[in-house]
PDB file of C-alpha atoms in Angstrom:
ATOM      1  CA  MET A   8     -33.676-248.041 117.650  1.00  0.00           C
ATOM      2  CA  ALA A   9     -32.812-250.982 115.652  1.00  0.00           C
ATOM      3  CA  HIS A  10     -36.345-250.846 114.191  1.00  0.00           C
ATOM      4  CA  GLU A  11     -36.107-247.344 112.838  1.00  0.00           C
ATOM      5  CA  ILE A  12     -32.553-247.766 111.254  1.00  0.00           C
ATOM      6  CA  LEU A  13     -33.525-251.211 109.678  1.00  0.00           C
ATOM      7  CA  SER A  14     -36.781-249.690 108.336  1.00  0.00           C
ATOM      8  CA  VAL A  15     -34.969-246.869 106.825  1.00  0.00           C
ATOM      9  CA  LYS A  16     -32.524-249.456 105.200  1.00  0.00           C
ATOM     10  CA  LEU A  17     -35.443-251.595 104.203  1.00  0.00           C
ATOM     11  CA  CYS A  18     -36.971-248.521 102.384  1.00  0.00           C
ATOM     12  CA  GLU A  19     -33.748-247.854 100.646  1.00  0.00           C
ATOM     13  CA  LEU A  20     -33.622-251.509  99.480  1.00  0.00           C
ATOM     14  CA  GLU A  21     -37.199-251.466  98.262  1.00  0.00           C
ATOM     15  CA  ASP A  22     -36.529-248.291  96.295  1.00  0.00           C
ATOM     16  CA  GLN A  23     -33.498-249.959  94.766  1.00  0.00           C
ATOM     17  CA  LEU A  24     -35.345-253.071  93.819  1.00  0.00           C
ATOM     18  CA  SER A  25     -38.085-250.917  92.346  1.00  0.00           C
ATOM     19  CA  ARG A  26     -35.598-249.121  90.140  1.00  0.00           C
ATOM     20  CA  LEU A  27     -33.773-252.409  89.110  1.00  0.00           C
ATOM     21  CA  SER A  28     -37.153-253.810  88.086  1.00  0.00           C
ATOM     22  CA  GLY A  29     -38.015-250.665  86.064  1.00  0.00           C
ATOM     23  CA  ARG A  30     -34.666-250.499  84.458  1.00  0.00           C
ATOM     24  CA  ILE A  31     -34.997-254.106  83.430  1.00  0.00           C
ATOM     25  CA  HIS A  32     -38.443-253.420  81.926  1.00  0.00           C
ATOM     26  CA  LEU A  33     -37.146-250.248  80.218  1.00  0.00           C
ATOM     27  CA  SER A  34     -34.144-252.419  78.792  1.00  0.00           C
ATOM     28  CA  GLU A  35     -36.615-254.725  77.147  1.00  0.00           C
ATOM     29  CA  THR A  36     -38.355-251.819  75.305  1.00  0.00           C
ATOM     30  CA  ALA A  37     -35.674-249.275  74.863  1.00  0.00           C
ATOM     31  CA  GLY A  38     -33.586-248.810  71.600  1.00  0.00           C
ATOM     32  CA  GLN A  39     -29.954-249.690  71.773  1.00  0.00           C
ATOM     33  CA  SER A  40     -28.893-246.089  72.036  1.00  0.00           C
ATOM     34  CA  GLN A  41     -31.150-245.451  75.010  1.00  0.00           C
ATOM     35  CA  LEU A  42     -30.266-248.746  76.643  1.00  0.00           C
ATOM     36  CA  ARG A  43     -26.240-247.816  76.252  1.00  0.00           C
ATOM     37  CA  GLN A  44     -27.120-244.518  77.844  1.00  0.00           C
ATOM     38  CA  GLU A  45     -28.832-246.329  80.765  1.00  0.00           C
ATOM     39  CA  ILE A  46     -25.946-248.625  81.112  1.00  0.00           C
ATOM     40  CA  GLN A  47     -23.452-245.781  81.446  1.00  0.00           C
ATOM     41  CA  ALA A  48     -25.717-244.145  83.883  1.00  0.00           C
ATOM     42  CA  LEU A  49     -26.031-247.212  86.038  1.00  0.00           C
ATOM     43  CA  ARG A  50     -22.165-247.724  85.822  1.00  0.00           C
ATOM     44  CA  ARG A  51     -21.699-244.210  87.061  1.00  0.00           C
ATOM     45  CA  GLU A  52     -24.139-244.837  89.914  1.00  0.00           C
ATOM     46  CA  CYS A  53     -22.490-247.923  90.819  1.00  0.00           C
ATOM     47  CA  ASP A  54     -19.036-246.376  91.051  1.00  0.00           C
ATOM     48  CA  GLU A  55     -20.493-243.767  93.158  1.00  0.00           C
ATOM     49  CA  THR A  56     -22.193-245.903  95.475  1.00  0.00           C
ATOM     50  CA  GLU A  57     -19.041-248.077  95.781  1.00  0.00           C
ATOM     51  CA  LEU A  58     -16.894-245.156  96.675  1.00  0.00           C
ATOM     52  CA  ALA A  59     -19.405-243.971  99.239  1.00  0.00           C
ATOM     53  CA  LEU A  60     -19.721-247.504 100.816  1.00  0.00           C
ATOM     54  CA  GLY A  61     -15.942-247.727 100.993  1.00  0.00           C
ATOM     55  CA  ALA A  62     -15.543-244.302 102.553  1.00  0.00           C
ATOM     56  CA  ARG A  63     -18.135-245.154 105.215  1.00  0.00           C
ATOM     57  CA  LEU A  64     -16.445-248.428 106.041  1.00  0.00           C
ATOM     58  CA  ARG A  65     -13.004-246.834 106.168  1.00  0.00           C
ATOM     59  CA  HIS A  66     -13.936-244.024 108.397  1.00  0.00           C
ATOM     60  CA  SER A  67     -16.216-245.795 110.896  1.00  0.00           C
ATOM     61  CA  GLN A  68     -14.902-246.032 114.422  1.00  0.00           C
ATOM     62  CA  CYS A  69     -16.426-249.335 115.324  1.00  0.00           C
ATOM     63  CA  ALA A  70     -13.972-252.198 115.373  1.00  0.00           C
ATOM     64  CA  MET A  71     -16.403-254.578 113.899  1.00  0.00           C
ATOM     65  CA  VAL A  72     -16.650-252.591 110.742  1.00  0.00           C
ATOM     66  CA  SER A  73     -12.950-253.075 110.010  1.00  0.00           C
ATOM     67  CA  VAL A  74     -13.802-256.678 109.690  1.00  0.00           C
ATOM     68  CA  LEU A  75     -16.619-255.853 107.253  1.00  0.00           C
ATOM     69  CA  ALA A  76     -14.248-253.657 105.402  1.00  0.00           C
ATOM     70  CA  ASN A  77     -11.804-256.398 104.815  1.00  0.00           C
ATOM     71  CA  SER A  78     -14.503-258.721 103.826  1.00  0.00           C
ATOM     72  CA  TYR A  79     -16.057-256.165 101.371  1.00  0.00           C
ATOM     73  CA  ASN A  80     -12.535-255.706  99.834  1.00  0.00           C
ATOM     74  CA  ALA A  81     -11.942-259.561  99.543  1.00  0.00           C
ATOM     75  CA  VAL A  82     -15.499-259.820  97.831  1.00  0.00           C
ATOM     76  CA  GLU A  83     -14.613-257.035  95.442  1.00  0.00           C
ATOM     77  CA  THR A  84     -11.462-258.460  94.424  1.00  0.00           C
ATOM     78  CA  ALA A  85     -13.157-261.754  93.983  1.00  0.00           C
ATOM     79  CA  ILE A  86     -15.767-260.266  91.823  1.00  0.00           C
ATOM     80  CA  GLN A  87     -13.184-258.598  89.790  1.00  0.00           C
ATOM     81  CA  ALA A  88     -11.255-261.688  89.243  1.00  0.00           C
ATOM     82  CA  ALA A  89     -14.380-263.666  88.238  1.00  0.00           C
ATOM     83  CA  GLY A  90     -15.296-260.795  85.947  1.00  0.00           C
ATOM     84  CA  ASP A  91     -11.997-261.054  84.301  1.00  0.00           C
ATOM     85  CA  ALA A  92     -12.232-264.917  83.916  1.00  0.00           C
ATOM     86  CA  LEU A  93     -15.764-264.523  82.508  1.00  0.00           C
ATOM     87  CA  ARG A  94     -14.870-261.892  79.824  1.00  0.00           C
ATOM     88  CA  SER A  95     -11.897-264.242  78.877  1.00  0.00           C
ATOM     89  CA  GLN A  96     -14.223-267.118  78.289  1.00  0.00           C
ATOM     90  CA  ALA A  97     -16.640-264.834  76.476  1.00  0.00           C
ATOM     91  CA  GLN A  98     -13.895-263.825  74.033  1.00  0.00           C
ATOM     92  CA  ASN A  99     -13.286-267.552  73.280  1.00  0.00           C
ATOM     93  CA  ALA A 100     -16.755-268.407  72.873  1.00  0.00           C
ATOM     94  CA  PRO A 101     -18.606-268.485  69.570  1.00  0.00           C
ATOM     95  CA  PRO A 102     -20.345-264.875  69.049  1.00  0.00           C
ATOM     96  CA  GLU A 103     -23.879-266.614  68.904  1.00  0.00           C
ATOM     97  CA  GLU A 104     -23.538-267.844  72.212  1.00  0.00           C
ATOM     98  CA  ALA A 105     -22.532-264.488  73.776  1.00  0.00           C
ATOM     99  CA  ALA A 106     -25.890-263.036  74.479  1.00  0.00           C
ATOM    100  CA  GLU A 107     -27.081-266.337  76.020  1.00  0.00           C
ATOM    101  CA  GLN A 108     -24.040-266.571  78.287  1.00  0.00           C
ATOM    102  CA  LYS A 109     -24.648-262.888  79.456  1.00  0.00           C
ATOM    103  CA  ILE A 110     -28.251-263.568  80.116  1.00  0.00           C
ATOM    104  CA  LEU A 111     -27.212-266.763  82.267  1.00  0.00           C
ATOM    105  CA  LEU A 112     -24.660-264.483  84.147  1.00  0.00           C
ATOM    106  CA  ALA A 113     -27.436-261.843  84.808  1.00  0.00           C
ATOM    107  CA  GLU A 114     -29.866-264.572  85.937  1.00  0.00           C
ATOM    108  CA  TYR A 115     -27.249-265.892  88.587  1.00  0.00           C
ATOM    109  CA  ALA A 116     -26.297-262.345  89.728  1.00  0.00           C
ATOM    110  CA  LEU A 117     -29.973-261.750  90.430  1.00  0.00           C
ATOM    111  CA  ASP A 118     -30.179-265.119  92.362  1.00  0.00           C
ATOM    112  CA  PHE A 119     -27.032-263.863  94.218  1.00  0.00           C
ATOM    113  CA  ALA A 120     -28.759-260.633  95.016  1.00  0.00           C
ATOM    114  CA  ILE A 121     -31.844-262.371  96.313  1.00  0.00           C
ATOM    115  CA  GLN A 122     -29.668-264.552  98.601  1.00  0.00           C
ATOM    116  CA  ALA A 123     -27.823-261.504  99.763  1.00  0.00           C
ATOM    117  CA  SER A 124     -31.099-259.722 100.456  1.00  0.00           C
ATOM    118  CA  ASN A 125     -32.457-262.731 102.405  1.00  0.00           C
ATOM    119  CA  GLN A 126     -29.175-262.865 104.442  1.00  0.00           C
ATOM    120  CA  ALA A 127     -29.595-259.259 105.200  1.00  0.00           C
ATOM    121  CA  LEU A 128     -33.160-259.940 106.276  1.00  0.00           C
ATOM    122  CA  LEU A 129     -31.941-262.683 108.671  1.00  0.00           C
ATOM    123  CA  LEU A 130     -29.258-260.402 110.271  1.00  0.00           C
ATOM    124  CA  SER A 131     -31.898-257.603 110.610  1.00  0.00           C
ATOM    125  CA  MET A 132     -34.273-260.130 112.423  1.00  0.00           C
ATOM    126  CA  GLN A 133     -31.553-261.426 114.637  1.00  0.00           C
ATOM    127  CA  ALA A 134     -30.524-257.800 115.533  1.00  0.00           C
ATOM    128  CA  ILE A 135     -34.187-256.861 116.549  1.00  0.00           C
ATOM    129  CA  ASP A 136     -34.313-260.306 118.435  1.00  0.00           C
ATOM    130  CA  ALA A 137     -31.319-259.151 120.351  1.00  0.00           C
ATOM    131  CA  GLN A 138     -32.589-255.728 120.979  1.00  0.00           C
ATOM    132  CA  LEU A 139     -35.909-257.109 122.321  1.00  0.00           C
ATOM    133  CA  THR A 140     -33.893-259.723 124.589  1.00  0.00           C
ATOM    134  CA  GLN A 141     -31.875-256.873 125.967  1.00  0.00           C
ATOM    135  CA  GLN A 142     -34.859-254.613 126.712  1.00  0.00           C
ATOM    136  CA  ALA A 143     -36.641-257.574 128.411  1.00  0.00           C
ATOM    137  CA  MET A 144     -33.696-258.052 130.675  1.00  0.00           C
ATOM    138  CA  GLU A 145     -33.568-254.368 131.480  1.00  0.00           C
ATOM    139  CA  ARG A 146     -37.121-254.347 132.598  1.00  0.00           C
ATOM    140  CA  ARG A 147     -36.757-257.503 134.750  1.00  0.00           C
ATOM    141  CA  PRO A 148     -36.478-256.744 138.588  1.00  0.00           C
ATOM    142  CA  LEU A 149     -33.340-257.797 140.492  1.00  0.00           C
TER     143      LEU A 149
END
């Protein structure tokens, strides 16, 4: 069962990474008007995804999910605070440094995404290992 669920989630992640890559390439070649439209569309997608994930976390009956929901809320709060602090710093920076700072921020955000993906992979592998261990124990004669 874990294999199927995790395979579906892995496919979702692959699709999202493919779209991310495509959007980065599009951003490099698009005009500013098209780029701004893409930014708005992605903001709407992010908002919708965030709402859907939050709703799934809130409505889950699993006790463990409440821990995840609390952690998710704490992370969201920290990200918002960091965004506010970064915007404040950007306002005080010379205009010629603004683009470079945003590129650096984007680079780190992608590094964080890679780390999050690796952590998700590690959790997935551990879940599969736990399931295989349980199946082996169930097959073992008493």
